[in-house]
């Protein structure tokens, strides 16, 4: 990785007067006047003109209008976020805050959406970093200059793409310091913006803003549904990729599975929507096994929980539990079938007008019945459910909202989420599981180390539901037939 020279950026030094500072242990002692002058000229005009708005521009405009109507007369500040250091002078890959991307469609770092009250509504402005300055050398001397990290859109280009007036974000902190009146901000993404607002915001107002934006995402529009379908379709192809290379994973580790799925996510989308769970053997009993460094052995099960995140940041969240050698053992199939039946009951309970909790209760009832039937817990089933005794092996809730966050709408009020009612356009996961820990002495030895989860992404429709991830088989016999077919392809 190449090393750059960095301009010094003390607050009191105007940008055009910033001296050039050499990176410690850099190979060049400095920049000659002649080189500095040479780098200012001889560059072609690369301004992009006649750009078309991004596909979701009508939807983001409608979302901003709804936000404006909810908080009339108040200034609102929604940051994208800043780069975060990974190690020394390298950064993690940037992912814009969900609230900012939801309202703008933009995904660049350091961006800030500001809604200024005007009349009965608001004027929206997106504050962004402009093109790198070539006159002062910033474009090739700064670590975030365009020569180092790539071209970014000019403010004029951003306006065409986003349908929002764009201004220089470097001017925003001082403007916010001078602002008067009520201000609401989304916290936790941009410390500089928060510092500029420190005497103007309250935790209560900011939380109301965060809750509103979380609940606003509960019902998906047509654009969002199409993106979620795209994410599920890509994820299905990623699972197929994994099945094709299980022999290579056996020769290496779970990391081969993780890397294989990641390739599909990066080719067809932005990234994985969350850390892939590639849990083989007893690791399948750990709910969020993301170390992915264990062995992959024939005869064991592979619990693969992964999702492609699209380029517009909508993610799938799908789980399949696969026999590594292509065939379930008798006991594995018995446990798998119990989870499948529980999922079938859960999916059937997803419909408009149903309570959000209904699909969870339906799935848990089936699992509790099986645990009593197998003699692992003393019945009757109603007693087991009342006391939650099945949770030793079912562990988690049966699903959650899905969207731009894998656990979407997480800041919503309880009465609007888990105690709420399903509506057409909501998208959620249905993902029951059974997990018998390797050290669980309350179950027969042959159960220990077996973990099974089946998860699909379910859209609530006007007359029921639609399984967005139905491209992947679910029944045990279908899984075996699919794996055999994929391996032969």
XYZ file of C-alpha atoms in Angstrom:
489
model
C 0.000 0.000 0.000
C 1.513 3.306 -1.084
C 2.255 6.133 1.315
C 1.092 9.669 0.722
C 2.146 13.060 1.981
C -0.471 14.749 4.110
C -1.242 18.446 4.384
C -1.255 19.711 7.956
C -4.801 20.637 8.961
C -4.796 22.656 12.178
C -8.146 24.367 12.708
C -6.648 27.822 12.774
C -4.875 27.432 9.422
C -6.980 28.300 6.349
C -7.170 25.504 3.807
C -5.265 27.411 1.124
C -2.391 28.089 3.532
C -2.013 24.625 4.987
C 1.615 23.578 4.890
C 2.585 20.191 3.532
C 3.530 17.730 6.211
C 5.596 14.665 5.435
C 4.370 11.341 6.754
C 6.754 10.050 9.390
C 9.185 7.651 7.738
C 8.030 8.676 4.279
C 10.542 8.338 1.476
C 10.172 11.873 0.117
C 11.506 14.766 2.227
C 8.972 17.211 0.833
C 7.500 18.776 -2.298
C 9.438 21.242 -4.419
C 7.748 24.418 -5.581
C 8.228 23.258 -9.140
C 6.471 19.930 -8.533
C 3.664 21.623 -6.626
C 3.139 24.027 -9.528
C 3.313 21.229 -12.068
C 0.579 19.254 -10.277
C -1.914 22.123 -10.423
C -2.363 22.079 -14.188
C -2.687 19.846 -17.219
C -5.792 18.008 -16.058
C -8.843 17.390 -18.239
C -12.330 18.560 -17.306
C -14.108 15.466 -15.957
C -17.361 17.085 -14.834
C -20.308 14.787 -15.527
C -23.301 16.521 -17.041
C -26.890 15.506 -17.804
C -26.901 12.844 -15.102
C -30.136 10.998 -14.387
C -31.519 10.831 -10.836
C -30.859 7.653 -8.870
C -33.623 5.048 -9.101
C -34.938 5.670 -5.579
C -35.031 9.480 -5.826
C -38.867 9.634 -5.832
C -38.978 7.393 -2.761
C -36.341 9.337 -0.818
C -38.233 12.570 -1.567
C -41.429 11.041 -0.174
C -39.581 9.883 2.938
C -38.209 13.376 3.547
C -41.714 14.789 3.115
C -43.060 12.397 5.756
C -40.243 13.383 8.101
C -40.960 17.078 7.493
C -44.632 16.590 8.315
C -43.803 14.776 11.557
C -41.565 17.528 12.976
C -42.808 20.878 11.615
C -40.779 23.971 12.424
C -37.735 22.033 13.658
C -34.295 21.734 12.093
C -33.178 18.136 11.544
C -29.627 16.915 11.036
C -28.924 13.392 9.763
C -25.234 12.501 9.205
C -23.828 9.788 6.995
C -20.886 9.129 9.289
C -17.117 9.268 9.063
C -14.390 6.811 8.198
C -13.239 4.704 11.127
C -9.623 3.736 11.640
C -8.905 0.039 11.318
C -5.189 0.181 12.039
C -2.745 3.104 12.055
C -3.556 4.968 8.822
C -5.964 2.491 7.203
C -9.747 2.613 7.522
C -12.604 0.170 7.580
C -14.744 0.047 4.459
C -17.323 2.789 4.857
C -21.031 2.071 5.219
C -23.355 5.073 5.406
C -25.753 5.329 8.325
C -29.063 3.709 7.527
C -31.061 6.847 8.355
C -28.993 9.009 5.994
C -29.055 6.512 3.119
C -32.799 5.953 3.606
C -33.529 9.672 3.259
C -31.046 10.556 0.498
C -29.901 7.476 -1.416
C -26.337 8.753 -0.968
C -23.645 6.546 0.552
C -20.578 8.792 0.813
C -18.704 9.431 4.023
C -18.932 12.791 5.818
C -22.275 13.616 4.214
C -24.988 15.348 6.246
C -28.651 15.874 5.382
C -30.132 19.016 6.907
C -33.824 19.874 6.843
C -34.309 23.584 7.525
C -37.822 24.651 8.539
C -39.485 26.962 6.036
C -43.153 27.878 6.018
C -45.261 24.774 6.465
C -42.435 22.438 5.616
C -38.672 22.160 5.236
C -35.939 22.846 2.713
C -33.592 19.893 2.382
C -29.880 20.333 1.709
C -27.259 17.627 1.503
C -23.808 18.689 2.650
C -20.975 16.777 1.001
C -17.267 16.948 0.383
C -16.734 18.669 -2.981
C -14.170 17.558 -5.552
C -10.578 17.632 -4.297
C -8.832 20.996 -4.599
C -6.089 20.884 -7.243
C -4.799 24.369 -6.538
C -3.552 23.631 -3.021
C -2.487 20.052 -3.781
C -5.110 18.427 -1.594
C -6.155 16.036 -4.372
C -2.758 14.312 -4.412
C -1.232 15.143 -1.031
C -4.103 14.295 1.316
C -4.736 10.717 2.330
C -8.361 11.227 1.312
C -7.530 13.158 -1.843
C -9.011 11.870 -5.075
C -5.696 10.702 -6.483
C -5.451 8.300 -3.538
C -9.030 7.148 -2.984
C -10.740 7.920 -6.287
C -12.940 10.565 -7.821
C -15.999 11.731 -5.963
C -18.996 13.533 -7.370
C -18.976 17.293 -7.597
C -21.714 19.123 -5.737
C -23.466 19.841 -9.039
C -23.352 16.154 -9.957
C -24.697 15.179 -6.528
C -27.623 17.552 -6.955
C -28.561 15.907 -10.252
C -28.277 12.404 -8.833
C -30.010 12.911 -5.500
C -32.498 15.614 -6.399
C -31.381 17.665 -3.392
C -29.419 20.967 -3.335
C -25.822 20.221 -2.323
C -23.336 22.378 -0.401
C -19.822 22.035 0.997
C -19.957 20.063 4.242
C -16.868 21.835 5.566
C -18.991 24.938 6.030
C -21.703 23.148 7.986
C -20.275 22.959 11.548
C -19.980 26.732 11.815
C -23.480 27.191 10.390
C -24.883 24.751 12.923
C -23.142 26.554 15.774
C -24.992 29.718 14.747
C -28.349 27.961 14.351
C -31.283 28.905 16.555
C -34.480 27.108 17.396
C -35.232 23.442 18.050
C -32.832 20.948 16.507
C -33.043 17.180 16.250
C -30.097 14.998 15.187
C -29.329 11.355 14.589
C -26.491 10.610 16.970
C -23.598 8.218 16.940
C -22.232 8.788 13.436
C -20.412 12.137 13.303
C -18.720 13.521 16.425
C -17.894 16.826 14.733
C -21.510 17.517 13.848
C -22.641 16.526 17.315
C -20.088 18.879 18.860
C -21.455 21.758 16.774
C -24.950 20.995 18.080
C -24.034 20.254 21.682
C -26.039 23.126 23.200
C -28.967 22.848 20.783
C -30.154 19.247 21.020
C -31.659 17.108 23.727
C -31.498 13.367 24.149
C -35.301 13.200 24.247
C -35.812 15.017 20.932
C -33.071 13.044 19.231
C -34.528 9.759 20.413
C -37.944 10.731 19.040
C -36.306 11.345 15.660
C -34.488 8.015 15.741
C -37.666 6.162 16.707
C -39.691 7.829 13.946
C -37.127 6.948 11.278
C -36.984 3.374 12.558
C -40.755 2.943 12.445
C -40.974 4.646 9.043
C -38.991 1.758 7.567
C -41.423 -0.919 8.779
C -43.606 -0.857 5.658
C -41.523 -1.186 2.498
C -42.321 0.593 -0.740
C -42.118 -1.040 -4.166
C -38.468 -0.052 -4.648
C -37.478 -1.582 -1.320
C -39.356 -4.814 -1.977
C -37.599 -5.182 -5.327
C -34.227 -4.635 -3.659
C -34.979 -7.211 -0.970
C -35.961 -9.709 -3.672
C -32.707 -8.966 -5.481
C -30.789 -9.554 -2.251
C -32.535 -12.894 -1.697
C -31.897 -14.038 -5.259
C -28.189 -13.221 -4.994
C -28.014 -14.931 -1.622
C -29.542 -18.092 -3.096
C -26.796 -18.117 -5.725
C -24.236 -17.625 -2.960
C -25.549 -20.696 -1.134
C -25.266 -22.665 -4.354
C -21.668 -21.472 -4.698
C -20.950 -22.862 -1.240
C -22.430 -26.281 -1.981
C -20.212 -26.536 -5.068
C -17.025 -26.115 -3.003
C -17.821 -28.088 0.136
C -15.040 -30.528 -0.742
C -12.552 -27.644 -0.690
C -13.955 -26.449 2.629
C -13.415 -29.929 4.026
C -9.766 -29.644 3.034
C -9.410 -26.227 4.667
C -11.951 -24.772 7.110
C -15.171 -22.802 7.514
C -13.268 -19.811 6.128
C -13.464 -21.293 2.647
C -17.233 -21.160 2.955
C -17.129 -17.593 4.224
C -14.850 -16.486 1.397
C -16.918 -18.232 -1.235
C -20.125 -16.529 -0.164
C -18.367 -13.173 0.179
C -17.282 -13.336 -3.458
C -20.909 -13.552 -4.568
C -21.860 -10.679 -2.253
C -19.160 -8.410 -3.667
C -19.812 -9.351 -7.299
C -23.583 -8.898 -7.188
C -23.954 -6.422 -4.333
C -22.215 -4.020 -2.016
C -21.107 -6.458 0.678
C -22.492 -9.043 3.045
C -25.297 -7.572 5.118
C -23.748 -8.913 8.335
C -20.943 -11.233 9.355
C -21.626 -14.590 7.710
C -22.244 -17.501 10.090
C -20.529 -20.535 8.549
C -20.954 -22.967 11.416
C -20.018 -26.602 10.886
C -20.548 -29.406 13.369
C -20.956 -28.272 16.993
C -20.320 -24.661 15.999
C -23.889 -24.696 14.648
C -25.104 -24.547 18.249
C -23.485 -21.110 18.711
C -26.043 -18.594 17.472
C -23.615 -16.010 16.116
C -20.599 -18.097 15.217
C -18.632 -15.671 13.019
C -15.075 -16.817 13.746
C -15.510 -19.332 10.942
C -12.196 -21.011 11.632
C -13.318 -24.546 12.440
C -13.133 -27.810 10.524
C -15.734 -28.937 8.000
C -16.279 -32.690 8.362
C -18.364 -35.176 6.368
C -21.217 -36.465 8.514
C -21.668 -33.123 10.297
C -24.172 -30.385 9.506
C -23.302 -26.953 8.165
C -25.457 -24.092 9.422
C -24.995 -21.281 6.909
C -26.614 -17.970 7.890
C -25.685 -15.283 5.364
C -27.092 -12.462 3.287
C -26.058 -10.361 0.314
C -26.441 -6.616 0.777
C -27.447 -4.877 -2.447
C -25.746 -1.766 -3.768
C -28.582 0.252 -2.221
C -27.928 -1.381 1.193
C -30.914 -3.747 1.467
C -29.928 -7.113 2.864
C -31.214 -10.656 2.772
C -30.970 -12.866 5.864
C -31.272 -16.561 5.021
C -30.249 -19.709 6.866
C -30.024 -23.258 5.618
C -28.688 -26.227 7.542
C -27.010 -28.623 5.133
C -25.567 -32.132 5.538
C -21.942 -31.700 4.537
C -21.809 -35.089 2.821
C -25.172 -34.463 1.127
C -27.298 -36.826 3.233
C -28.943 -36.334 6.626
C -28.493 -39.040 9.217
C -31.673 -40.377 10.792
C -31.282 -38.246 13.908
C -30.249 -35.157 11.964
C -33.327 -35.518 9.779
C -35.589 -35.941 12.808
C -34.324 -32.698 14.312
C -34.339 -30.936 10.955
C -37.942 -31.991 10.254
C -39.035 -30.616 13.626
C -37.520 -27.233 12.788
C -39.034 -27.346 9.299
C -42.503 -28.051 10.707
C -42.055 -25.192 13.174
C -41.073 -22.855 10.362
C -44.057 -23.947 8.280
C -46.344 -23.077 11.198
C -44.594 -19.749 11.659
C -44.808 -18.765 7.993
C -48.511 -19.681 7.898
C -49.110 -17.219 10.742
C -47.625 -14.281 8.786
C -50.524 -12.322 7.304
C -52.009 -8.837 7.469
C -53.899 -8.191 10.689
C -52.009 -10.866 12.617
C -50.015 -9.915 15.674
C -46.265 -9.752 15.144
C -45.834 -12.322 17.917
C -48.154 -14.869 16.285
C -45.537 -16.469 14.033
C -43.138 -16.809 16.953
C -45.779 -18.422 19.157
C -46.814 -20.820 16.385
C -43.256 -21.992 15.758
C -42.423 -22.337 19.449
C -45.512 -24.438 20.026
C -44.380 -26.988 17.433
C -40.864 -27.152 18.863
C -42.172 -27.557 22.402
C -44.409 -30.428 21.229
C -41.408 -32.238 19.725
C -39.239 -31.727 22.787
C -41.987 -33.221 24.969
C -42.519 -36.060 22.476
C -38.787 -36.880 22.529
C -38.767 -36.931 26.333
C -36.314 -34.052 26.643
C -38.661 -31.951 28.771
C -41.678 -32.877 30.877
C -45.062 -31.785 29.513
C -47.731 -30.824 29.047
C -46.790 -28.503 26.194
C -48.750 -25.569 27.660
C -46.713 -25.821 30.865
C -43.464 -25.890 28.874
C -44.437 -22.769 26.955
C -45.734 -20.926 30.010
C -42.441 -21.481 31.828
C -40.321 -21.055 28.696
C -38.602 -24.391 29.303
C -38.181 -25.018 25.567
C -35.823 -22.044 25.402
C -32.919 -24.172 26.662
C -32.852 -25.573 23.107
C -34.716 -22.989 20.999
C -32.773 -20.055 22.503
C -33.911 -17.095 20.391
C -36.930 -15.294 19.019
C -38.341 -16.705 15.800
C -37.734 -13.631 13.645
C -37.278 -9.913 13.200
C -37.927 -7.090 10.782
C -35.645 -6.950 7.741
C -34.566 -4.125 5.439
C -31.570 -1.821 5.261
C -30.465 -3.243 8.594
C -30.485 -6.977 9.071
C -32.354 -6.303 12.333
C -34.342 -3.454 10.858
C -36.561 -1.003 12.746
C -34.754 -1.919 15.974
C -35.388 1.484 17.601
C -39.164 1.287 17.058
C -41.451 1.448 20.049
C -42.351 -1.948 21.499
C -46.039 -1.312 20.901
C -45.332 -0.652 17.226
C -42.998 -3.628 16.769
C -43.211 -6.852 18.788
C -46.584 -5.882 20.251
C -47.792 -4.493 16.922
C -49.844 -5.795 14.026
C -48.539 -6.962 10.659
C -49.328 -4.841 7.600
C -48.820 -5.420 3.880
C -45.318 -4.329 2.900
C -43.631 -5.436 6.104
C -40.757 -7.862 5.632
C -39.565 -10.173 8.379
C -37.603 -13.344 8.930
C -39.042 -16.612 10.179
C -36.170 -18.608 11.648
C -36.870 -21.247 14.298
C -34.044 -23.448 15.467
C -33.036 -26.251 17.796
C -29.577 -26.266 19.364
C -28.187 -29.074 21.466
C -24.946 -27.901 23.007
C -21.977 -30.258 22.985
C -21.818 -30.152 26.793
C -25.564 -30.477 27.479
C -25.906 -33.472 29.785
C -29.724 -33.211 29.849
C -30.048 -34.688 26.349
C -28.914 -38.052 24.972
C -25.304 -38.051 23.833
C -26.209 -38.487 20.173
C -28.080 -35.142 20.197
C -25.124 -33.185 21.533
C -23.404 -30.863 19.072
C -26.313 -30.749 16.613
C -27.706 -27.340 15.693
C -30.403 -26.678 13.081
C -31.908 -23.383 11.929
C -34.020 -22.641 8.848
C -34.605 -18.998 7.984
C -36.524 -17.307 5.196
C -37.410 -13.712 4.362
C -41.183 -13.257 4.304
C -43.067 -10.302 2.818
C -46.531 -9.560 4.188
C -48.928 -9.177 1.252
C -52.556 -8.031 0.976
C -53.827 -11.603 1.180
C -51.107 -13.424 3.130
C -47.389 -13.574 2.528
C -44.710 -14.215 -0.068
C -41.467 -16.041 0.624
C -38.760 -13.910 -1.011
C -36.183 -16.649 -0.491
C -38.266 -19.526 -1.866
C -35.642 -20.187 -4.554
C -33.716 -22.180 -1.948
C -35.234 -25.555 -1.008
C -36.275 -26.153 2.596
C -37.563 -29.716 3.058
C -34.937 -32.305 3.967
C -35.474 -34.410 0.840
C -35.412 -31.281 -1.334
C -32.161 -30.186 0.305
C -30.518 -33.525 -0.473
C -31.724 -33.543 -4.084
C -30.643 -29.929 -4.605
C -27.176 -30.516 -3.186
C -26.683 -33.574 -5.420
C -27.777 -31.624 -8.466
C -25.550 -28.620 -7.668
C -22.494 -30.795 -7.089
C -22.991 -32.475 -10.463
C -23.398 -29.198 -12.349
